[in-house]
Coordinates of C-alpha atoms in Angstrom, one line a residue:
Chain A
M1 CA 0.0 0.0 0.0
K2 CA 1.1 3.5 -0.7
K3 CA 2.7 5.7 2.0
E4 CA -0.3 8.0 2.1
V5 CA -2.7 5.1 2.8
W6 CA -0.5 4.0 5.8
A7 CA -0.3 7.5 7.0
E8 CA -3.9 8.1 6.8
A9 CA -4.6 4.8 8.6
F10 CA -2.4 6.0 11.5
D11 CA -4.6 9.0 11.8
H12 CA -7.2 6.7 13.1
I13 CA -5.2 4.6 15.4
S14 CA -6.6 3.9 18.9
P15 CA -5.8 6.7 21.3
G16 CA -4.9 4.1 23.9
L17 CA -2.1 2.9 21.7
I18 CA -0.8 6.4 21.4
T19 CA -0.6 7.0 25.0
E20 CA 0.7 3.5 25.9
S21 CA 3.6 3.9 23.5
M22 CA 4.4 7.5 24.5
P23 CA 8.3 7.7 24.5
R24 CA 9.8 8.1 27.9
K25 CA 11.9 10.9 26.6
A26 CA 11.3 13.1 23.7
S27 CA 14.6 13.1 21.7
V28 CA 14.9 16.4 19.9
S29 CA 16.8 19.1 21.7
G30 CA 16.7 22.9 21.8
R31 CA 13.0 23.7 21.9
T32 CA 12.1 27.3 22.3
H33 CA 8.8 28.4 23.8
A34 CA 7.3 30.8 21.4
W35 CA 3.7 29.7 22.3
K36 CA 3.6 32.3 25.2
E37 CA 3.9 35.2 22.9
R38 CA 1.6 33.7 20.4
F39 CA -1.0 32.9 23.1
S40 CA -0.9 36.5 24.3
V41 CA -1.7 37.6 20.7
I42 CA -4.5 35.1 20.6
Q43 CA -5.9 36.5 23.7
M44 CA -5.7 40.1 22.6
A45 CA -7.4 39.3 19.3
A46 CA -9.9 36.8 20.4
G47 CA -12.6 39.3 21.3
T48 CA -12.5 41.1 18.1
L49 CA -11.7 38.7 15.2
A50 CA -13.3 35.6 14.0
T51 CA -11.2 32.5 14.9
A52 CA -10.2 31.7 11.4
A53 CA -8.8 35.1 10.9
V54 CA -7.0 34.9 14.2
I55 CA -5.3 31.7 13.3
A56 CA -4.2 33.2 9.9
I57 CA -2.7 36.3 11.6
V58 CA -1.2 34.5 14.5
A59 CA 0.4 31.9 12.3
G60 CA 2.3 34.5 10.4
F61 CA 3.2 36.5 13.5
G62 CA 4.3 33.4 15.3
A63 CA 6.7 32.6 12.5
L64 CA 8.1 36.1 12.8
I65 CA 8.5 35.8 16.6
Y66 CA 10.2 32.4 16.0
S67 CA 12.6 33.8 13.5
L68 CA 13.6 36.5 15.9
E69 CA 14.0 34.1 18.8
R70 CA 16.1 31.5 17.0
K71 CA 19.7 31.9 17.9
P72 CA 22.3 32.1 15.2
G73 CA 24.5 29.1 15.0
T74 CA 22.1 26.8 16.8
A75 CA 23.0 23.2 16.2
D76 CA 21.0 21.3 13.6
P77 CA 18.9 18.8 15.6
A78 CA 19.3 16.3 12.8
A79 CA 23.0 16.1 13.6
N80 CA 22.2 15.3 17.2
S81 CA 19.0 13.4 17.0
S82 CA 19.5 11.3 20.1
A83 CA 20.2 14.2 22.4
I84 CA 17.9 14.6 25.3
T85 CA 15.9 17.7 25.4
E86 CA 16.9 20.3 28.0
D87 CA 13.3 21.1 28.6
S88 CA 12.9 21.0 32.4
S89 CA 9.3 19.8 32.1
E90 CA 10.5 16.7 30.3
P91 CA 9.2 13.5 31.9
T92 CA 12.0 11.7 33.5
V93 CA 12.5 8.0 34.3
T94 CA 11.9 7.5 37.9
T95 CA 14.7 6.1 39.9
S96 CA 13.0 3.4 41.8
T97 CA 15.6 2.1 44.2
A98 CA 14.6 4.7 46.8
A99 CA 11.2 3.1 46.9
I100 CA 12.6 -0.4 47.6
I101 CA 11.6 -1.3 51.1
W102 CA 12.7 -4.6 52.6
D103 CA 9.8 -6.3 54.3
A104 CA 11.3 -8.3 57.0
S105 CA 8.3 -10.6 57.6
E106 CA 9.2 -13.4 59.9
K107 CA 7.9 -15.9 57.4
M108 CA 10.5 -14.8 55.0
P109 CA 14.1 -15.9 54.9
V110 CA 16.0 -13.3 56.8
I111 CA 18.3 -11.2 54.7
P112 CA 20.5 -8.9 56.7
E113 CA 20.6 -5.4 55.3
E114 CA 24.3 -5.6 54.7
E115 CA 23.6 -8.6 52.4
Q116 CA 21.3 -6.6 50.1
N117 CA 23.9 -5.6 47.6
F118 CA 23.4 -2.8 45.2
L119 CA 25.2 -3.2 42.0
G120 CA 25.8 -0.4 39.7
G121 CA 27.4 3.0 40.3
R122 CA 29.2 2.6 37.0
G123 CA 26.3 3.6 34.9
E124 CA 23.3 1.8 33.6
I125 CA 22.8 -2.0 34.1
V126 CA 22.1 -3.3 30.6
T127 CA 21.7 -6.9 31.4
V128 CA 22.8 -9.7 33.7
T129 CA 24.3 -12.6 31.8
P130 CA 23.2 -16.1 32.7
A131 CA 25.7 -17.7 35.0
R132 CA 26.2 -21.1 36.4
G133 CA 26.9 -21.7 40.0
N134 CA 26.8 -19.2 42.7
A135 CA 27.6 -16.2 40.6
V136 CA 26.0 -13.2 39.1
H137 CA 27.4 -11.3 36.2
P138 CA 25.9 -8.0 35.5
V139 CA 26.9 -6.0 32.5
L140 CA 26.9 -2.3 33.0
R141 CA 27.7 0.5 30.8
D142 CA 28.3 4.2 30.8
D143 CA 28.9 6.6 28.0
V144 CA 32.3 5.2 27.2
F145 CA 32.7 1.6 28.5
L146 CA 30.9 -1.6 29.0
Y147 CA 31.7 -3.3 32.3
W148 CA 31.4 -6.9 32.9
E149 CA 31.5 -7.8 36.5
Q150 CA 31.5 -11.2 38.2
Y151 CA 30.1 -11.4 41.6
R152 CA 30.7 -14.7 43.2
S153 CA 29.2 -15.9 46.4
F154 CA 28.0 -13.2 48.7
I155 CA 27.3 -15.7 51.4
G156 CA 29.0 -16.2 54.7
E157 CA 32.7 -16.4 55.2
D158 CA 33.3 -16.8 51.5
S159 CA 31.9 -13.3 50.9
T160 CA 32.3 -11.1 47.9
S161 CA 34.7 -11.8 45.2
V162 CA 34.4 -9.4 42.4
L163 CA 36.1 -9.2 39.0
T164 CA 35.6 -6.3 36.8
H165 CA 36.6 -6.0 33.2
K166 CA 36.3 -2.8 31.5
L167 CA 35.5 -3.5 27.9
S168 CA 35.8 -1.0 25.1
K169 CA 32.8 0.8 23.7
E170 CA 32.7 -1.5 20.7
Y171 CA 31.0 -4.1 22.9
T172 CA 28.2 -1.8 24.0
E173 CA 25.8 -2.7 21.2
K174 CA 26.3 -6.4 21.7
Y175 CA 24.9 -7.0 25.1
D176 CA 21.9 -9.0 23.9
S177 CA 24.4 -11.6 22.7
L178 CA 26.3 -12.0 25.8
L179 CA 26.7 -15.2 27.8
S180 CA 28.7 -16.1 30.8
D181 CA 29.6 -19.6 32.1
G182 CA 31.5 -18.4 35.0
N183 CA 34.9 -18.7 33.3
A184 CA 34.5 -16.4 30.4
L185 CA 32.2 -13.9 28.8
Y186 CA 31.0 -14.9 25.4
Y187 CA 29.7 -12.4 23.0
A188 CA 28.6 -12.6 19.4
D189 CA 28.5 -10.0 16.7
N190 CA 28.4 -9.9 13.0
T191 CA 31.9 -11.3 12.8
G192 CA 31.4 -14.3 15.0
L193 CA 31.6 -15.5 18.5
S194 CA 34.4 -14.5 20.9
A195 CA 35.2 -15.1 24.5
I196 CA 36.9 -12.9 27.0
D197 CA 38.5 -14.8 29.9
S198 CA 39.0 -13.6 33.5
N199 CA 42.3 -12.0 32.4
G200 CA 40.7 -9.9 29.8
S201 CA 42.2 -12.0 26.9
K202 CA 40.0 -12.1 23.9
T203 CA 39.7 -15.2 21.6
L204 CA 37.7 -15.5 18.4
L205 CA 36.0 -18.9 18.7
Y206 CA 34.0 -18.8 15.5
A207 CA 34.1 -16.6 12.5
I208 CA 30.9 -16.1 10.6
P209 CA 31.6 -16.5 6.9
E210 CA 31.5 -13.2 5.1
V211 CA 28.8 -12.8 2.6
A212 CA 28.9 -9.7 0.5
T213 CA 25.2 -9.0 0.6
M214 CA 24.8 -9.6 4.3
T215 CA 24.9 -6.3 6.0
F216 CA 23.3 -7.4 9.2
T217 CA 23.8 -10.2 11.6
Q218 CA 21.9 -10.4 14.8
V219 CA 22.8 -13.3 17.1
L220 CA 19.8 -13.8 19.4
S221 CA 20.8 -17.0 21.2
L222 CA 23.9 -18.5 22.5
G223 CA 24.5 -21.8 24.1
V224 CA 27.7 -23.1 25.6
A225 CA 28.2 -26.7 26.8
D226 CA 30.2 -27.8 29.7
G227 CA 33.1 -30.2 29.3
T228 CA 36.7 -30.1 28.0
D229 CA 35.6 -29.9 24.4
P230 CA 32.5 -27.8 24.6
W231 CA 30.1 -27.1 21.9
Y232 CA 28.9 -23.7 21.1
F233 CA 25.5 -22.8 19.5
I234 CA 24.5 -19.5 18.0
S235 CA 21.4 -18.6 16.1
G236 CA 19.9 -15.4 14.8
Y237 CA 19.3 -13.5 11.6
R238 CA 21.4 -12.3 8.7
G239 CA 20.5 -10.2 5.8
M240 CA 19.6 -6.7 4.8
E241 CA 18.5 -4.7 7.8
S242 CA 16.1 -2.2 6.3
V243 CA 13.9 -4.5 4.3
N244 CA 12.1 -7.7 4.9
A245 CA 15.0 -9.9 3.9
L246 CA 16.4 -11.3 7.2
V247 CA 17.0 -15.0 7.1
P248 CA 17.5 -17.2 10.2
F249 CA 20.5 -19.3 10.9
A250 CA 21.6 -21.8 13.5
I251 CA 25.2 -23.0 13.8
A252 CA 26.9 -25.4 16.2
F253 CA 30.6 -25.7 16.5
Q254 CA 33.2 -27.4 18.5
P255 CA 36.6 -25.5 18.3
A256 CA 38.6 -28.3 19.8
T257 CA 37.8 -30.6 16.8
D258 CA 37.4 -27.7 14.4
T259 CA 33.9 -29.0 13.7
E260 CA 31.2 -26.8 12.4
L261 CA 27.6 -27.7 11.8
D262 CA 24.9 -25.7 10.0
L263 CA 21.8 -26.8 11.8
T264 CA 19.5 -24.3 10.1
D265 CA 17.8 -26.8 7.8
R266 CA 17.8 -29.7 10.3
I267 CA 16.1 -27.5 12.9
G268 CA 13.7 -26.2 10.2
M269 CA 14.1 -22.6 11.1
S270 CA 11.6 -20.2 9.5
G271 CA 11.8 -16.5 9.2
D272 CA 9.6 -16.0 12.3
A273 CA 11.6 -18.4 14.5
Q274 CA 12.8 -17.2 17.8
W275 CA 15.1 -19.9 19.0
E276 CA 16.8 -20.1 22.4
F277 CA 19.2 -22.9 23.2
Q278 CA 20.2 -24.6 26.4
T279 CA 22.6 -27.5 26.9
D280 CA 23.9 -29.6 29.7
G281 CA 26.8 -30.8 27.7
T282 CA 25.0 -33.8 26.4
T283 CA 21.6 -32.7 25.3
L284 CA 21.0 -29.7 23.1
I285 CA 17.6 -28.3 23.5
G286 CA 16.0 -25.4 21.6
L287 CA 12.8 -23.6 22.0
D288 CA 11.2 -21.7 19.2
R289 CA 9.0 -19.1 20.9
S290 CA 7.2 -18.3 17.7
T291 CA 5.7 -21.7 17.4
N292 CA 6.0 -23.0 21.0
T293 CA 8.2 -25.8 19.5
L294 CA 10.7 -27.6 21.6
L295 CA 13.5 -29.4 19.7
V296 CA 15.8 -31.9 21.4
F297 CA 19.1 -33.3 20.1
P298 CA 19.5 -35.9 22.8
R299 CA 23.2 -36.3 22.3
P300 CA 26.0 -34.7 20.2
E301 CA 26.2 -37.6 17.7
V302 CA 22.6 -36.7 16.5
M303 CA 23.9 -33.3 15.5
T304 CA 26.9 -34.6 13.7
D305 CA 25.1 -37.4 11.9
P306 CA 22.7 -36.1 9.2
S307 CA 21.1 -39.5 9.0
A308 CA 20.1 -39.4 12.6
N309 CA 17.1 -37.1 12.0
A310 CA 14.8 -39.6 13.5
D311 CA 16.4 -39.2 16.8
I312 CA 15.6 -35.5 16.9
Q313 CA 12.6 -35.1 19.1
R314 CA 10.0 -32.4 18.6
L315 CA 7.5 -31.4 21.1
W316 CA 4.6 -29.2 20.0
L317 CA 3.9 -27.2 23.1
S318 CA 1.0 -25.3 21.4
E319 CA -1.1 -28.4 21.9
Q320 CA -1.1 -27.6 25.6
E321 CA -2.8 -24.2 24.7
L322 CA -0.1 -22.4 26.7
P323 CA 0.2 -18.9 25.2
H324 CA 3.4 -17.3 26.4
I325 CA 6.5 -18.8 27.8
L326 CA 8.2 -16.7 30.4
S327 CA 11.0 -19.0 31.3
W328 CA 12.2 -22.5 30.7
Q329 CA 14.9 -24.7 32.0
L330 CA 16.5 -27.9 31.2
A331 CA 17.0 -29.8 34.4
D332 CA 18.1 -33.4 35.1
G333 CA 16.7 -35.1 32.0
N334 CA 13.5 -33.2 32.2
V335 CA 12.5 -29.8 31.0
T336 CA 10.4 -27.7 33.2
Y337 CA 8.5 -24.7 31.7
V338 CA 6.7 -21.7 33.0
Y339 CA 3.9 -20.3 30.9
S340 CA 2.1 -17.1 31.5
G341 CA -1.2 -16.2 29.9
T342 CA -3.2 -13.0 30.3
D343 CA -5.2 -14.4 33.2
K344 CA -3.3 -17.4 34.5
T345 CA 0.1 -18.8 35.0
L346 CA 1.0 -22.5 34.4
L347 CA 4.0 -24.4 35.5
C348 CA 4.5 -27.5 33.4
E349 CA 7.0 -30.3 33.5
Y350 CA 7.8 -32.3 30.5
S351 CA 9.8 -35.5 30.3
L352 CA 12.1 -35.5 27.3
S353 CA 12.0 -39.3 27.3
G354 CA 8.3 -39.2 26.5
G355 CA 7.1 -39.6 30.1
T356 CA 4.1 -37.9 31.6
T357 CA 3.6 -34.2 31.7
R358 CA 2.6 -32.6 34.9
T359 CA 1.0 -29.2 35.1
R360 CA 0.1 -26.8 37.9
E361 CA -2.0 -23.7 37.6
L362 CA -0.8 -20.9 39.9
D363 CA -3.1 -18.5 41.6
A364 CA -1.7 -15.2 40.2
P365 CA -0.4 -14.3 36.8
S366 CA 3.3 -13.7 36.6
D367 CA 4.8 -10.6 35.2
D368 CA 8.2 -12.2 35.1
A369 CA 9.6 -15.6 36.0
I370 CA 13.0 -17.2 36.2
L371 CA 13.6 -20.9 36.4
T372 CA 16.8 -22.5 37.5
P373 CA 17.1 -26.3 37.8
E374 CA 16.2 -26.0 41.6
T375 CA 14.2 -22.8 41.9
L376 CA 11.3 -21.0 40.3
F377 CA 11.3 -17.3 41.0
R378 CA 8.1 -15.4 40.1
V379 CA 7.2 -11.7 40.1
T380 CA 3.6 -10.7 40.7
Q381 CA 2.2 -7.3 41.2
K382 CA -1.0 -5.7 42.6
P383 CA -2.1 -2.2 43.2
S384 CA -0.7 -0.7 46.5
E385 CA -3.2 -0.5 49.3
T386 CA -1.9 2.9 50.3
D387 CA -1.5 4.5 46.9
S388 CA -3.5 3.1 44.1
S389 CA -1.3 4.7 41.4
R390 CA 1.6 2.6 42.6
I391 CA 2.0 -1.2 42.8
D392 CA 3.4 -3.6 45.2
I393 CA 5.7 -6.2 43.7
T394 CA 6.0 -9.5 45.3
I395 CA 8.8 -12.0 44.4
T396 CA 8.3 -15.6 45.3
M397 CA 10.7 -18.6 45.2
T398 CA 9.8 -22.3 45.2
D399 CA 11.3 -25.5 44.3
P400 CA 9.5 -26.3 41.0
D401 CA 9.2 -30.0 41.9
T402 CA 7.5 -29.1 45.2
L403 CA 5.3 -26.5 43.5
I404 CA 4.1 -28.8 40.7
N405 CA 3.2 -31.4 43.4
G406 CA 0.9 -28.9 45.0
G407 CA 3.3 -27.1 47.4
E408 CA 3.0 -23.4 48.2
E409 CA 5.2 -20.6 47.1
S410 CA 7.1 -18.5 49.6
D411 CA 7.4 -14.8 49.6
L412 CA 10.9 -13.7 49.1
W413 CA 10.5 -10.0 48.7
V414 CA 7.7 -7.5 48.8
L415 CA 8.6 -4.2 47.2
H416 CA 6.2 -1.6 48.2
E417 CA 4.8 1.4 46.2
M418 CA 6.8 0.9 43.1
Q419 CA 6.0 2.7 39.9
P420 CA 4.3 0.3 37.4
E421 CA 7.1 0.9 34.9
D422 CA 9.7 0.0 37.5
V423 CA 9.5 -3.7 36.8
R424 CA 12.3 -4.4 34.4
A425 CA 14.0 -7.7 35.1
L426 CA 14.5 -10.4 37.5
R427 CA 17.5 -12.7 37.3
A428 CA 18.4 -15.7 39.2
A429 CA 21.9 -15.9 40.3
G430 CA 22.7 -19.4 40.8
D431 CA 20.1 -21.4 42.7
D432 CA 20.3 -19.5 45.9
A433 CA 20.0 -15.9 45.1
V434 CA 17.9 -13.5 43.0
L435 CA 18.6 -10.2 41.5
F436 CA 16.1 -7.6 40.6
Y437 CA 16.8 -4.5 38.6
P438 CA 14.4 -1.8 38.0
A439 CA 13.6 0.1 34.8
S440 CA 15.8 3.0 35.8
G441 CA 18.7 0.7 35.4
Q442 CA 20.7 2.6 37.8
R443 CA 21.0 0.1 40.5
A444 CA 20.0 -3.5 41.3
L445 CA 19.0 -5.3 44.4
Y446 CA 20.7 -8.6 44.9
A447 CA 19.8 -10.8 47.8
P448 CA 21.0 -14.3 48.7
F449 CA 18.6 -16.4 50.7
W450 CA 18.8 -19.6 52.7
T451 CA 16.3 -22.3 53.1
D452 CA 17.8 -23.0 56.5
D453 CA 16.2 -20.4 58.8
S454 CA 19.2 -20.8 61.3
N455 CA 21.2 -18.6 58.9
Chain B
M1 CA 5.8 20.3 41.3
R2 CA 2.9 17.9 40.8
D3 CA 1.6 17.5 37.3
T4 CA -2.0 18.5 36.7
T5 CA -4.3 15.6 35.8
D6 CA -6.2 15.4 32.6
K7 CA -9.3 16.3 34.6
E8 CA -7.7 19.4 36.1
L9 CA -6.4 20.4 32.7
L10 CA -9.9 20.0 31.1
A11 CA -11.3 22.3 33.9
L12 CA -8.7 25.0 33.2
Y13 CA -9.7 24.9 29.4
N14 CA -13.4 25.1 30.3
A15 CA -12.7 28.0 32.6
R16 CA -10.8 29.7 29.7
N17 CA -7.8 29.9 32.1
E18 CA -4.5 30.7 30.2
D19 CA -2.7 28.3 32.5
A20 CA -4.3 25.5 30.5
V21 CA -2.0 26.1 27.6
K22 CA 1.0 26.5 29.9
E23 CA 0.2 23.3 31.7
T24 CA -0.4 21.5 28.4
E25 CA 2.9 22.7 27.0
A26 CA 4.7 21.7 30.2
R27 CA 3.3 18.2 30.2
F28 CA 3.2 17.4 26.5
G29 CA 5.1 20.0 24.6
S30 CA 8.4 18.3 24.2
H31 CA 6.6 15.1 23.1
C32 CA 4.5 16.9 20.5
F33 CA 7.6 18.7 19.3
A34 CA 9.4 15.3 18.8
I35 CA 6.3 14.0 16.8
A36 CA 6.2 17.1 14.6
Y37 CA 10.0 17.0 14.1
S38 CA 10.0 13.4 13.0
I39 CA 7.6 14.3 10.2
L40 CA 8.7 17.8 9.3
G41 CA 12.5 17.4 9.8
T42 CA 13.2 21.0 10.8
R43 CA 13.0 22.5 14.3
Q44 CA 11.4 25.7 13.1
D45 CA 8.5 23.9 11.4
A46 CA 8.1 21.5 14.3
E47 CA 8.0 24.4 16.7
E48 CA 5.4 26.2 14.8
C49 CA 3.4 23.0 14.4
V50 CA 3.3 22.5 18.2
N51 CA 2.2 26.1 18.6
D52 CA -0.5 25.5 16.0
A53 CA -1.7 22.4 17.9
L54 CA -1.8 24.3 21.2
L55 CA -3.9 27.0 19.5
R56 CA -6.1 24.4 17.9
L57 CA -6.6 22.7 21.3
W58 CA -7.4 26.1 23.0
N59 CA -10.1 26.6 20.3
S60 CA -11.5 23.1 20.4
I61 CA -12.0 22.8 24.2
P62 CA -14.7 23.4 25.0
P63 CA -16.8 21.9 23.5
A64 CA -14.4 18.9 23.0
E65 CA -13.8 16.9 26.1
P66 CA -11.0 14.4 25.3
D67 CA -10.8 11.4 27.4
D68 CA -7.1 11.0 26.9
F69 CA -5.4 14.4 26.7
Y70 CA -2.1 13.2 25.6
A71 CA -3.5 11.0 22.8
Y72 CA -5.7 14.0 21.7
I73 CA -2.9 16.5 21.4
A74 CA -0.5 14.0 20.1
A75 CA -2.9 13.1 17.3
L76 CA -3.6 16.7 16.7
T77 CA 0.1 17.5 16.4
R78 CA 0.7 14.6 14.0
N79 CA -2.3 15.7 11.7
L80 CA -1.1 19.2 11.6
A81 CA 2.5 18.1 10.8
R82 CA 1.3 15.8 8.1
D83 CA -0.8 18.5 6.5
R84 CA 2.1 21.0 6.6
Y85 CA 4.5 18.4 5.2
K86 CA 2.1 17.6 2.3
H87 CA 1.7 21.2 1.5
D88 CA 5.4 21.9 1.6
H89 CA 6.5 18.7 -0.2
A90 CA 3.9 18.4 -2.9
G91 CA 5.6 16.4 -5.7
K92 CA 8.8 16.0 -3.8
R93 CA 10.4 12.9 -2.4
G94 CA 10.6 13.0 1.4
G95 CA 13.4 11.9 3.6
T96 CA 12.4 12.6 7.2
A97 CA 12.4 10.0 9.9
A98 CA 8.7 9.4 9.6
D99 CA 9.0 9.0 5.9
I100 CA 11.8 6.5 6.2
A101 CA 9.8 4.5 8.7
L102 CA 6.7 4.4 6.5
E103 CA 8.8 3.2 3.6
E104 CA 9.3 0.0 5.5
L105 CA 5.6 -0.6 5.5
V106 CA 5.2 0.4 1.8
Q107 CA 7.9 -2.3 1.0
M108 CA 5.4 -5.1 2.2
P109 CA 4.4 -7.0 -0.9
A110 CA 1.7 -5.2 -2.8
G111 CA -1.7 -6.7 -2.9
N112 CA -4.7 -6.3 -5.3
A113 CA -4.5 -2.7 -6.7
S114 CA -8.3 -2.4 -6.8
V115 CA -8.5 -3.4 -3.2
E116 CA -5.9 -0.9 -2.3
E117 CA -7.8 1.9 -4.1
A118 CA -10.9 1.1 -2.0
V119 CA -9.1 1.0 1.4
D120 CA -10.6 3.4 3.9
G121 CA -8.2 4.9 6.2
R122 CA -10.5 4.8 9.2
R123 CA -11.2 1.1 8.7
L124 CA -7.5 0.3 8.2
G125 CA -6.6 2.3 11.3
A126 CA -9.2 0.4 13.3
A127 CA -7.8 -2.9 11.9
I128 CA -4.2 -2.0 12.7
S129 CA -5.3 -1.1 16.2
A130 CA -7.1 -4.4 16.6
F131 CA -4.1 -6.3 15.3
L132 CA -1.7 -4.4 17.7
Y133 CA -3.8 -5.3 20.7
T134 CA -3.2 -9.0 19.9
L135 CA 0.5 -8.5 20.4
P136 CA 2.5 -8.3 23.6
K137 CA 2.8 -4.8 24.9
R138 CA 6.5 -4.5 24.2
Q139 CA 5.9 -5.3 20.5
R140 CA 3.0 -2.8 20.3
V141 CA 5.1 -0.1 21.8
I142 CA 8.0 -0.7 19.4
F143 CA 5.7 -0.7 16.4
M144 CA 3.9 2.5 17.5
Q145 CA 7.2 4.3 18.3
R146 CA 8.5 3.4 14.8
Y147 CA 5.5 4.0 12.6
W148 CA 3.3 6.4 14.5
Y149 CA 5.9 8.5 16.2
G150 CA 8.3 8.1 13.3
R151 CA 11.2 7.4 15.7
A152 CA 14.7 6.1 14.6
V153 CA 15.5 2.6 15.7
D154 CA 18.3 3.7 17.9
E155 CA 16.1 6.2 19.6
I156 CA 13.5 3.4 20.3
A157 CA 16.4 1.1 21.6
A158 CA 17.6 3.8 24.0
D159 CA 14.1 4.5 25.2
L160 CA 13.3 0.9 25.9
H161 CA 16.6 -0.2 27.1
M162 CA 16.9 -2.7 24.3
P163 CA 19.6 -3.4 21.7
K164 CA 19.1 -1.9 18.2
G165 CA 19.2 -5.3 16.6
T166 CA 16.4 -6.6 18.8
I167 CA 14.2 -3.6 17.7
T168 CA 15.1 -4.3 14.0
V169 CA 14.2 -7.9 14.3
T170 CA 11.0 -7.3 16.3
L171 CA 9.8 -4.7 13.7
M172 CA 10.5 -7.2 10.9
R173 CA 8.4 -9.9 12.7
V174 CA 5.6 -7.5 13.5
R175 CA 5.5 -6.3 9.9
K176 CA 5.1 -9.8 8.6
K177 CA 2.4 -10.6 11.1
L178 CA 0.6 -7.4 10.2
Q179 CA 0.8 -8.3 6.6
S180 CA -0.7 -11.7 7.3
Y181 CA -3.5 -10.1 9.4
L182 CA -4.3 -7.5 6.7
E183 CA -4.4 -10.1 3.9
K184 CA -6.8 -12.1 6.1
E185 CA -9.0 -9.0 6.7
G186 CA -9.1 -8.3 3.0
F187 CA -6.9 -5.1 3.0
M188 CA -4.1 -6.4 0.9

């Protein structure tokens, strides 16, 4: 359809959509405020002239006022389109950490105040990379650098051990393709997959073949297997960025044996595929969020042997009528999933060996959920009793096996009177801690917990 | 200082209190300016467009009583900016941010020309709205910021704390879904 048709259609878009998508910050700088003068003219003229005439006169006069007000040499906004306006009336993103209140209910695991760790101080928290074991790896950035930090156990005598790597700015746009396994930080870009070890040394593990017409590569998923000869998995899109010509790809490779496998066709990736991969070193499992399809390569040989397609298992989760997967986790031969719909949240367990599926419907819908092999963290929210414009956020934690057998969830945190937009992310840090960081991205609350109350 | 609510703002307009315009400008002026700028591409034109919108608002309330003040003035600003753009660029090829964004939609495979001729903007707008409400909120916001607000991908990424590539891929997916939806609804 022609541009004019689209433009006219957008004139009739739902007002609710306009308000909902209002940018947090308008992004053109240097506004003047000529309306005041123009408004005065309107008022003076309003009693004597017909409205149409007023508009015509004022429009011309306003242009004159503007031309007089405009300062010579003012920067062209097109050259600085991302600058934040200096208008003091600009809506600002609320820093929510001040609103975080620890609710020390006796029923909750006790978390001493000094154990609530605030990350940040270096700039915005952009993500927290998945990490195995008792570690959390936030990635922060400021205007110049990206910081990758490793926070190992905060607990007890073996308290904080922090490694910080200051990465150059070139990494700042790649934080959606970061993965940490506790030993190295992996990142993918349009050249390939690289690793940075704890000494800051960088190694290119895999180079994506150059294709002249491919101007865009977006790696959306990374998987790294354990073991001495680990496999790495990347998937994403390649193609021309500005048009509808992005094609998916999925590649597995094992640097130790110089083995590279293009799994794109065997996985059957389509243009809408949204694959995520997990592996425990033996099983490679992928989830396509676009079709709710689970794909299982039960062992590495199935990947390397094209004739072993029959061994690739596919589970069509859509048959379960589960609309939106918040989190999923490969654990001990089974896969456990959390699904969240608009009005209910389901926790399901699937046996990859074809066993029975167990499902539990939870009382309140989740806004966010994180699964680890041992723990399900959930975030739910409800209007605050003291201020209806704000919300109370409750974070719960439960062993998924217990929960799916009818057990109850335990409140871990209650964060009072938060702004609705404060909910940004919840990350599990190992199996015994959780990290929550708000929309402001300035600081995050990290808290370990113990199932043993004697702690 | 506490912002006035929509209700309080409406009362100011109904009382013909000049503070109404001041408050409107304070609350929404910079956002309206960004909308106008994305369409017009020059600060001077955008500034004048916002001023026109404030004037239009002052003249339309009362009797108008918008339920959603921001949506009302944002739509007003966009319409005025588009009118001005069409007037200033008759017969020319555009290159503003909003133009570039709409080109992405134009590149969707063309459907039946006779169907396209008969497309009613109001119906199509309602269909797009209905489609967007079937999407997760994050996807809706990305789509609206790109095609309604005419924002650049890197601006959206910064606003939503998401990588640029994710915004690009999300837009691609939503465009494809929208195309299927509109084909099913007989618009393409």
